[in-house]
Amino acid sequence: MADGDEPPQRVEIEAGGDTSAATFTLHNEDHTIGNSLRYVLNKDPQVSFVGYSVPHPSEPKMNLRIQTVGPSATTVLHGALGTLYEITAHTKETFERALEDFKAKQER
């Protein structure tokens, strides 16, 4: 990337008539984050609909559709990404602690 060039956009937003519904295109993402976000968003009572699709396996992008019952879809997605980050951080910490315990038992 040359000086002055902007990095490529990772997320594109296609908003509907109001802010409670939007389609987000996440570039260089696939089912891994799509299914995880869908799960977290389905647990949110402010979300009335969420779905994702990967248009084609050779196309490095994932579309995520969110409809809410109040707050903006962007706000809800931001919260879901934060929740997903917390879940993965907890999973990593738990795994590392278990690995340390396992290694300690192997040394005995």
Short mmCIF file of N, CA, C and O in Angstrom, two decimals:
data_model
loop_
_atom_site.label_atom_id
_atom_site.label_comp_id
_atom_site.label_asym_id
_atom_site.label_seq_id
_atom_site.Cartn_x
_atom_site.Cartn_y
_atom_site.Cartn_z
N MET A 1 0.85 -1.17 0.00
CA MET A 1 0.00 0.00 0.00
C MET A 1 0.90 1.24 0.00
O MET A 1 1.77 1.38 0.83
N ALA A 2 0.70 2.13 -0.93
CA ALA A 2 1.50 3.34 -1.05
C ALA A 2 1.02 4.38 -0.04
O ALA A 2 -0.09 4.30 0.48
N ASP A 3 1.90 5.36 0.24
CA ASP A 3 1.51 6.43 1.15
C ASP A 3 0.27 7.12 0.64
O ASP A 3 0.11 7.37 -0.55
N GLY A 4 -0.65 7.43 1.55
CA GLY A 4 -1.88 8.11 1.18
C GLY A 4 -3.00 7.17 0.78
O GLY A 4 -4.15 7.58 0.70
N ASP A 5 -2.67 5.89 0.49
CA ASP A 5 -3.72 4.92 0.16
C ASP A 5 -4.43 4.51 1.44
O ASP A 5 -3.80 4.30 2.47
N GLU A 6 -5.74 4.40 1.35
CA GLU A 6 -6.50 3.93 2.51
C GLU A 6 -6.56 2.42 2.48
O GLU A 6 -6.63 1.81 1.41
N PRO A 7 -6.57 1.79 3.65
CA PRO A 7 -6.71 0.33 3.67
C PRO A 7 -8.09 -0.06 3.14
O PRO A 7 -9.03 0.72 3.24
N PRO A 8 -8.22 -1.25 2.59
CA PRO A 8 -9.52 -1.67 2.08
C PRO A 8 -10.54 -1.78 3.21
O PRO A 8 -10.19 -2.13 4.33
N GLN A 9 -11.79 -1.47 2.90
CA GLN A 9 -12.84 -1.57 3.89
C GLN A 9 -13.10 -3.03 4.23
O GLN A 9 -13.20 -3.87 3.34
N ARG A 10 -13.21 -3.32 5.51
CA ARG A 10 -13.50 -4.69 5.95
C ARG A 10 -15.00 -4.93 6.06
O ARG A 10 -15.46 -6.04 5.97
N VAL A 11 -15.77 -3.83 6.29
CA VAL A 11 -17.21 -3.96 6.45
C VAL A 11 -17.91 -2.91 5.60
O VAL A 11 -17.54 -1.74 5.63
N GLU A 12 -18.93 -3.35 4.86
CA GLU A 12 -19.79 -2.43 4.13
C GLU A 12 -21.18 -2.55 4.72
O GLU A 12 -21.61 -3.63 5.10
N ILE A 13 -21.90 -1.41 4.80
CA ILE A 13 -23.23 -1.41 5.38
C ILE A 13 -24.23 -0.96 4.32
O ILE A 13 -24.05 0.08 3.69
N GLU A 14 -25.26 -1.77 4.15
CA GLU A 14 -26.35 -1.42 3.26
C GLU A 14 -27.58 -1.26 4.14
O GLU A 14 -28.21 -2.23 4.55
N ALA A 15 -27.87 0.00 4.50
CA ALA A 15 -28.99 0.27 5.41
C ALA A 15 -30.29 0.32 4.64
O ALA A 15 -30.33 0.65 3.46
N GLY A 16 -31.36 0.00 5.34
CA GLY A 16 -32.69 0.05 4.74
C GLY A 16 -33.29 1.43 4.95
O GLY A 16 -32.59 2.43 5.10
N GLY A 17 -34.62 1.49 4.99
CA GLY A 17 -35.33 2.75 5.16
C GLY A 17 -35.13 3.37 6.52
O GLY A 17 -35.15 4.58 6.67
N ASP A 18 -34.96 2.54 7.54
CA ASP A 18 -34.64 3.06 8.87
C ASP A 18 -33.42 2.34 9.41
O ASP A 18 -32.94 1.37 8.82
N THR A 19 -32.94 2.78 10.54
CA THR A 19 -31.68 2.23 11.07
C THR A 19 -31.85 0.89 11.78
O THR A 19 -30.86 0.29 12.16
N SER A 20 -33.10 0.45 11.96
CA SER A 20 -33.30 -0.81 12.69
C SER A 20 -33.05 -2.05 11.84
O SER A 20 -33.08 -3.16 12.34
N ALA A 21 -32.80 -1.86 10.54
CA ALA A 21 -32.50 -3.00 9.66
C ALA A 21 -31.33 -2.64 8.75
O ALA A 21 -31.26 -1.54 8.23
N ALA A 22 -30.43 -3.58 8.60
CA ALA A 22 -29.28 -3.35 7.72
C ALA A 22 -28.66 -4.69 7.33
O ALA A 22 -28.81 -5.70 8.03
N THR A 23 -27.99 -4.66 6.19
CA THR A 23 -27.19 -5.80 5.75
C THR A 23 -25.73 -5.37 5.79
O THR A 23 -25.37 -4.33 5.24
N PHE A 24 -24.92 -6.15 6.45
CA PHE A 24 -23.49 -5.88 6.58
C PHE A 24 -22.73 -6.89 5.74
O PHE A 24 -23.01 -8.09 5.82
N THR A 25 -21.80 -6.44 4.94
CA THR A 25 -20.92 -7.32 4.19
C THR A 25 -19.56 -7.29 4.86
O THR A 25 -18.92 -6.24 4.92
N LEU A 26 -19.14 -8.42 5.39
CA LEU A 26 -17.84 -8.53 6.05
C LEU A 26 -16.89 -9.22 5.08
O LEU A 26 -17.11 -10.37 4.69
N HIS A 27 -15.86 -8.50 4.67
CA HIS A 27 -14.90 -9.02 3.70
C HIS A 27 -13.87 -9.89 4.41
O HIS A 27 -13.49 -9.66 5.55
N ASN A 28 -13.42 -10.90 3.71
CA ASN A 28 -12.43 -11.88 4.21
C ASN A 28 -12.93 -12.60 5.46
O ASN A 28 -12.15 -12.90 6.36
N GLU A 29 -14.24 -12.87 5.51
CA GLU A 29 -14.83 -13.63 6.60
C GLU A 29 -15.68 -14.75 6.01
O GLU A 29 -16.01 -14.73 4.83
N ASP A 30 -16.02 -15.72 6.86
CA ASP A 30 -16.78 -16.87 6.37
C ASP A 30 -17.73 -17.38 7.45
O ASP A 30 -18.11 -16.63 8.35
N HIS A 31 -18.07 -18.67 7.37
CA HIS A 31 -19.03 -19.26 8.29
C HIS A 31 -18.58 -19.21 9.75
O HIS A 31 -19.43 -19.19 10.65
N THR A 32 -17.30 -19.17 10.00
CA THR A 32 -16.81 -19.18 11.38
C THR A 32 -17.38 -18.00 12.15
O THR A 32 -18.01 -18.16 13.20
N ILE A 33 -17.19 -16.80 11.65
CA ILE A 33 -17.73 -15.63 12.36
C ILE A 33 -19.22 -15.46 12.08
O ILE A 33 -19.96 -14.98 12.94
N GLY A 34 -19.67 -15.87 10.91
CA GLY A 34 -21.09 -15.74 10.58
C GLY A 34 -21.97 -16.51 11.53
O GLY A 34 -22.94 -15.98 12.08
N ASN A 35 -21.66 -17.77 11.75
CA ASN A 35 -22.47 -18.59 12.64
C ASN A 35 -22.33 -18.14 14.09
O ASN A 35 -23.31 -18.15 14.84
N SER A 36 -21.14 -17.73 14.49
CA SER A 36 -20.92 -17.24 15.86
C SER A 36 -21.74 -15.97 16.12
O SER A 36 -22.39 -15.85 17.16
N LEU A 37 -21.69 -15.03 15.19
CA LEU A 37 -22.46 -13.79 15.34
C LEU A 37 -23.97 -14.08 15.31
O LEU A 37 -24.73 -13.49 16.08
N ARG A 38 -24.38 -14.96 14.44
CA ARG A 38 -25.80 -15.31 14.37
C ARG A 38 -26.27 -15.86 15.70
O ARG A 38 -27.33 -15.50 16.21
N TYR A 39 -25.47 -16.72 16.31
CA TYR A 39 -25.82 -17.30 17.61
C TYR A 39 -25.96 -16.21 18.68
O TYR A 39 -26.96 -16.17 19.41
N VAL A 40 -24.95 -15.34 18.79
CA VAL A 40 -24.97 -14.28 19.80
C VAL A 40 -26.14 -13.33 19.56
O VAL A 40 -26.85 -12.95 20.50
N LEU A 41 -26.36 -12.95 18.31
CA LEU A 41 -27.44 -12.02 18.00
C LEU A 41 -28.82 -12.64 18.25
O LEU A 41 -29.75 -11.94 18.66
N ASN A 42 -28.98 -13.93 18.03
CA ASN A 42 -30.25 -14.60 18.30
C ASN A 42 -30.60 -14.59 19.78
O ASN A 42 -31.76 -14.69 20.15
N LYS A 43 -29.60 -14.49 20.65
CA LYS A 43 -29.83 -14.44 22.10
C LYS A 43 -30.26 -13.05 22.56
O LYS A 43 -30.71 -12.89 23.68
N ASP A 44 -30.11 -12.03 21.72
CA ASP A 44 -30.43 -10.64 22.07
C ASP A 44 -31.92 -10.39 21.86
O ASP A 44 -32.43 -10.52 20.75
N PRO A 45 -32.66 -10.01 22.92
CA PRO A 45 -34.10 -9.78 22.77
C PRO A 45 -34.44 -8.57 21.89
O PRO A 45 -35.58 -8.43 21.45
N GLN A 46 -33.47 -7.72 21.61
CA GLN A 46 -33.70 -6.57 20.74
C GLN A 46 -33.64 -6.94 19.26
O GLN A 46 -33.97 -6.12 18.41
N VAL A 47 -33.23 -8.17 18.95
CA VAL A 47 -33.10 -8.61 17.56
C VAL A 47 -34.34 -9.40 17.17
O VAL A 47 -34.69 -10.39 17.81
N SER A 48 -35.02 -8.96 16.09
CA SER A 48 -36.19 -9.68 15.61
C SER A 48 -35.83 -10.66 14.50
O SER A 48 -36.54 -11.63 14.27
N PHE A 49 -34.73 -10.40 13.79
CA PHE A 49 -34.27 -11.31 12.73
C PHE A 49 -32.77 -11.16 12.55
O PHE A 49 -32.23 -10.06 12.58
N VAL A 50 -32.11 -12.29 12.36
CA VAL A 50 -30.70 -12.28 11.98
C VAL A 50 -30.44 -13.49 11.10
O VAL A 50 -30.97 -14.58 11.34
N GLY A 51 -29.69 -13.29 10.05
CA GLY A 51 -29.30 -14.37 9.17
C GLY A 51 -28.01 -13.99 8.46
O GLY A 51 -27.68 -12.82 8.35
N TYR A 52 -27.29 -15.00 8.02
CA TYR A 52 -26.06 -14.71 7.29
C TYR A 52 -25.95 -15.66 6.12
O TYR A 52 -26.58 -16.71 6.07
N SER A 53 -25.15 -15.25 5.15
CA SER A 53 -24.88 -16.12 4.00
C SER A 53 -23.48 -15.85 3.48
O SER A 53 -22.96 -14.74 3.61
N VAL A 54 -22.89 -16.88 2.93
CA VAL A 54 -21.63 -16.76 2.21
C VAL A 54 -22.01 -16.98 0.75
O VAL A 54 -22.39 -18.11 0.39
N PRO A 55 -21.98 -15.92 -0.07
CA PRO A 55 -22.48 -16.02 -1.43
C PRO A 55 -21.88 -17.16 -2.24
O PRO A 55 -22.59 -17.88 -2.93
N HIS A 56 -20.58 -17.34 -2.15
CA HIS A 56 -19.90 -18.40 -2.89
C HIS A 56 -18.59 -18.71 -2.17
O HIS A 56 -17.90 -17.80 -1.71
N PRO A 57 -18.22 -19.98 -2.08
CA PRO A 57 -16.98 -20.35 -1.36
C PRO A 57 -15.72 -19.65 -1.88
O PRO A 57 -14.78 -19.42 -1.13
N SER A 58 -15.70 -19.32 -3.16
CA SER A 58 -14.50 -18.68 -3.69
C SER A 58 -14.53 -17.16 -3.53
O SER A 58 -13.56 -16.49 -3.86
N GLU A 59 -15.64 -16.63 -3.03
CA GLU A 59 -15.76 -15.19 -2.79
C GLU A 59 -15.49 -14.93 -1.31
O GLU A 59 -16.23 -15.41 -0.46
N PRO A 60 -14.45 -14.18 -0.99
CA PRO A 60 -14.07 -14.01 0.42
C PRO A 60 -14.92 -12.95 1.13
O PRO A 60 -14.43 -11.89 1.53
N LYS A 61 -16.23 -13.23 1.27
CA LYS A 61 -17.08 -12.30 2.00
C LYS A 61 -18.27 -13.03 2.58
O LYS A 61 -18.62 -14.14 2.16
N MET A 62 -18.88 -12.38 3.58
CA MET A 62 -20.03 -12.93 4.27
C MET A 62 -21.03 -11.81 4.46
O MET A 62 -20.65 -10.69 4.83
N ASN A 63 -22.31 -12.08 4.17
CA ASN A 63 -23.37 -11.09 4.35
C ASN A 63 -24.14 -11.41 5.63
O ASN A 63 -24.49 -12.57 5.87
N LEU A 64 -24.39 -10.39 6.43
CA LEU A 64 -25.10 -10.55 7.69
C LEU A 64 -26.27 -9.58 7.70
O LEU A 64 -26.08 -8.36 7.55
N ARG A 65 -27.50 -10.09 7.84
CA ARG A 65 -28.70 -9.26 7.86
C ARG A 65 -29.23 -9.21 9.29
O ARG A 65 -29.39 -10.26 9.93
N ILE A 66 -29.47 -7.99 9.79
CA ILE A 66 -29.98 -7.80 11.14
C ILE A 66 -31.19 -6.88 11.09
O ILE A 66 -31.16 -5.84 10.43
N GLN A 67 -32.25 -7.28 11.81
CA GLN A 67 -33.41 -6.43 12.02
C GLN A 67 -33.66 -6.39 13.52
O GLN A 67 -33.63 -7.43 14.18
N THR A 68 -33.90 -5.18 14.04
CA THR A 68 -34.08 -5.02 15.48
C THR A 68 -35.47 -4.47 15.78
O THR A 68 -36.19 -4.03 14.89
N VAL A 69 -35.79 -4.44 17.06
CA VAL A 69 -37.06 -3.88 17.52
C VAL A 69 -36.81 -2.58 18.28
O VAL A 69 -37.44 -2.33 19.30
N GLY A 70 -35.92 -1.77 17.82
CA GLY A 70 -35.66 -0.50 18.49
C GLY A 70 -34.32 0.11 18.13
O GLY A 70 -34.25 0.99 17.28
N PRO A 71 -33.25 -0.38 18.75
CA PRO A 71 -31.95 0.24 18.50
C PRO A 71 -31.48 0.00 17.06
O PRO A 71 -32.01 -0.85 16.36
N SER A 72 -30.48 0.77 16.67
CA SER A 72 -29.98 0.60 15.31
C SER A 72 -29.28 -0.76 15.15
O SER A 72 -28.73 -1.30 16.11
N ALA A 73 -29.33 -1.28 13.96
CA ALA A 73 -28.68 -2.57 13.67
C ALA A 73 -27.18 -2.47 13.90
O ALA A 73 -26.55 -3.42 14.37
N THR A 74 -26.62 -1.31 13.59
CA THR A 74 -25.17 -1.10 13.79
C THR A 74 -24.82 -1.18 15.28
O THR A 74 -23.82 -1.81 15.65
N THR A 75 -25.63 -0.57 16.12
CA THR A 75 -25.39 -0.61 17.57
C THR A 75 -25.47 -2.03 18.10
O THR A 75 -24.64 -2.47 18.90
N VAL A 76 -26.48 -2.77 17.63
CA VAL A 76 -26.66 -4.16 18.07
C VAL A 76 -25.48 -5.02 17.61
O VAL A 76 -24.98 -5.85 18.36
N LEU A 77 -25.03 -4.82 16.37
CA LEU A 77 -23.88 -5.58 15.87
C LEU A 77 -22.63 -5.27 16.69
O LEU A 77 -21.87 -6.17 17.05
N HIS A 78 -22.43 -4.01 17.01
CA HIS A 78 -21.27 -3.61 17.81
C HIS A 78 -21.30 -4.32 19.17
O HIS A 78 -20.28 -4.84 19.64
N GLY A 79 -22.47 -4.37 19.79
CA GLY A 79 -22.60 -5.07 21.07
C GLY A 79 -22.33 -6.55 20.93
O GLY A 79 -21.68 -7.16 21.80
N ALA A 80 -22.83 -7.16 19.86
CA ALA A 80 -22.62 -8.60 19.64
C ALA A 80 -21.15 -8.90 19.42
O ALA A 80 -20.65 -9.93 19.89
N LEU A 81 -20.45 -8.03 18.70
CA LEU A 81 -19.01 -8.24 18.50
C LEU A 81 -18.27 -8.16 19.83
O LEU A 81 -17.33 -8.93 20.06
N GLY A 82 -18.68 -7.24 20.71
CA GLY A 82 -18.09 -7.15 22.04
C GLY A 82 -18.34 -8.41 22.85
O GLY A 82 -17.44 -8.93 23.51
N THR A 83 -19.56 -8.91 22.79
CA THR A 83 -19.91 -10.15 23.50
C THR A 83 -19.09 -11.33 22.96
O THR A 83 -18.56 -12.13 23.74
N LEU A 84 -18.98 -11.41 21.64
CA LEU A 84 -18.20 -12.49 21.03
C LEU A 84 -16.73 -12.40 21.44
O LEU A 84 -16.09 -13.42 21.72
N TYR A 85 -16.21 -11.19 21.54
CA TYR A 85 -14.82 -11.00 22.01
C TYR A 85 -14.67 -11.52 23.44
O TYR A 85 -13.71 -12.23 23.75
N GLU A 86 -15.63 -11.19 24.31
CA GLU A 86 -15.57 -11.64 25.70
C GLU A 86 -15.63 -13.17 25.78
O GLU A 86 -14.93 -13.78 26.58
N ILE A 87 -16.49 -13.78 24.97
CA ILE A 87 -16.61 -15.24 24.95
C ILE A 87 -15.30 -15.88 24.53
O ILE A 87 -14.82 -16.84 25.16
N THR A 88 -14.70 -15.36 23.47
CA THR A 88 -13.44 -15.96 22.99
C THR A 88 -12.30 -15.73 23.97
O THR A 88 -11.46 -16.60 24.14
N ALA A 89 -12.28 -14.56 24.62
CA ALA A 89 -11.24 -14.30 25.62
C ALA A 89 -11.38 -15.28 26.79
O ALA A 89 -10.38 -15.83 27.28
N HIS A 90 -12.60 -15.51 27.24
CA HIS A 90 -12.84 -16.46 28.33
C HIS A 90 -12.44 -17.88 27.92
O HIS A 90 -11.81 -18.61 28.70
N THR A 91 -12.80 -18.26 26.70
CA THR A 91 -12.45 -19.59 26.20
C THR A 91 -10.94 -19.77 26.16
O THR A 91 -10.40 -20.80 26.57
N LYS A 92 -10.24 -18.76 25.68
CA LYS A 92 -8.78 -18.83 25.60
C LYS A 92 -8.16 -18.95 26.99
O LYS A 92 -7.27 -19.77 27.21
N GLU A 93 -8.63 -18.13 27.93
CA GLU A 93 -8.10 -18.18 29.30
C GLU A 93 -8.35 -19.55 29.93
O GLU A 93 -7.47 -20.11 30.58
N THR A 94 -9.54 -20.09 29.75
CA THR A 94 -9.89 -21.40 30.30
C THR A 94 -9.01 -22.49 29.70
O THR A 94 -8.50 -23.36 30.41
N PHE A 95 -8.79 -22.43 28.38
CA PHE A 95 -7.94 -23.42 27.72
C PHE A 95 -6.50 -23.32 28.23
O PHE A 95 -5.88 -24.34 28.54
N GLU A 96 -5.97 -22.11 28.32
CA GLU A 96 -4.59 -21.94 28.76
C GLU A 96 -4.40 -22.42 30.20
O GLU A 96 -3.39 -23.04 30.52
N ARG A 97 -5.39 -22.16 31.05
CA ARG A 97 -5.31 -22.63 32.44
C ARG A 97 -5.34 -24.16 32.49
O ARG A 97 -4.57 -24.78 33.21
N ALA A 98 -6.20 -24.77 31.70
CA ALA A 98 -6.29 -26.23 31.65
C ALA A 98 -5.00 -26.83 31.09
O ALA A 98 -4.54 -27.87 31.56
N LEU A 99 -4.41 -26.19 30.10
CA LEU A 99 -3.16 -26.67 29.52
C LEU A 99 -2.03 -26.61 30.55
O LEU A 99 -1.24 -27.55 30.67
N GLU A 100 -1.97 -25.51 31.31
CA GLU A 100 -0.94 -25.41 32.35
C GLU A 100 -1.12 -26.49 33.41
O GLU A 100 -0.15 -27.10 33.85
N ASP A 101 -2.39 -26.75 33.80
CA ASP A 101 -2.66 -27.81 34.78
C ASP A 101 -2.24 -29.17 34.24
O ASP A 101 -1.64 -29.98 34.94
N PHE A 102 -2.55 -29.42 32.97
CA PHE A 102 -2.18 -30.68 32.35
C PHE A 102 -0.66 -30.86 32.32
O PHE A 102 -0.15 -31.93 32.67
N LYS A 103 0.05 -29.81 31.92
CA LYS A 103 1.52 -29.89 31.86
C LYS A 103 2.11 -30.11 33.25
O LYS A 103 3.07 -30.85 33.41
N ALA A 104 1.54 -29.45 34.25
CA ALA A 104 2.03 -29.62 35.62
C ALA A 104 1.84 -31.05 36.10
O ALA A 104 2.71 -31.61 36.77
N LYS A 105 0.72 -31.67 35.74
CA LYS A 105 0.47 -33.06 36.13
C LYS A 105 1.41 -34.02 35.40
O LYS A 105 1.79 -35.05 35.95
N GLN A 106 1.80 -33.69 34.17
CA GLN A 106 2.70 -34.54 33.39
C GLN A 106 4.11 -34.51 33.98
O GLN A 106 4.85 -35.47 33.83
N GLU A 107 4.48 -33.40 34.64
CA GLU A 107 5.84 -33.26 35.20
C GLU A 107 6.00 -34.00 36.50
O GLU A 107 7.10 -34.23 36.97
N ARG A 108 4.90 -34.39 37.12
CA ARG A 108 4.98 -35.08 38.43
C ARG A 108 5.45 -36.49 38.30
O ARG A 108 5.40 -37.21 37.44
#
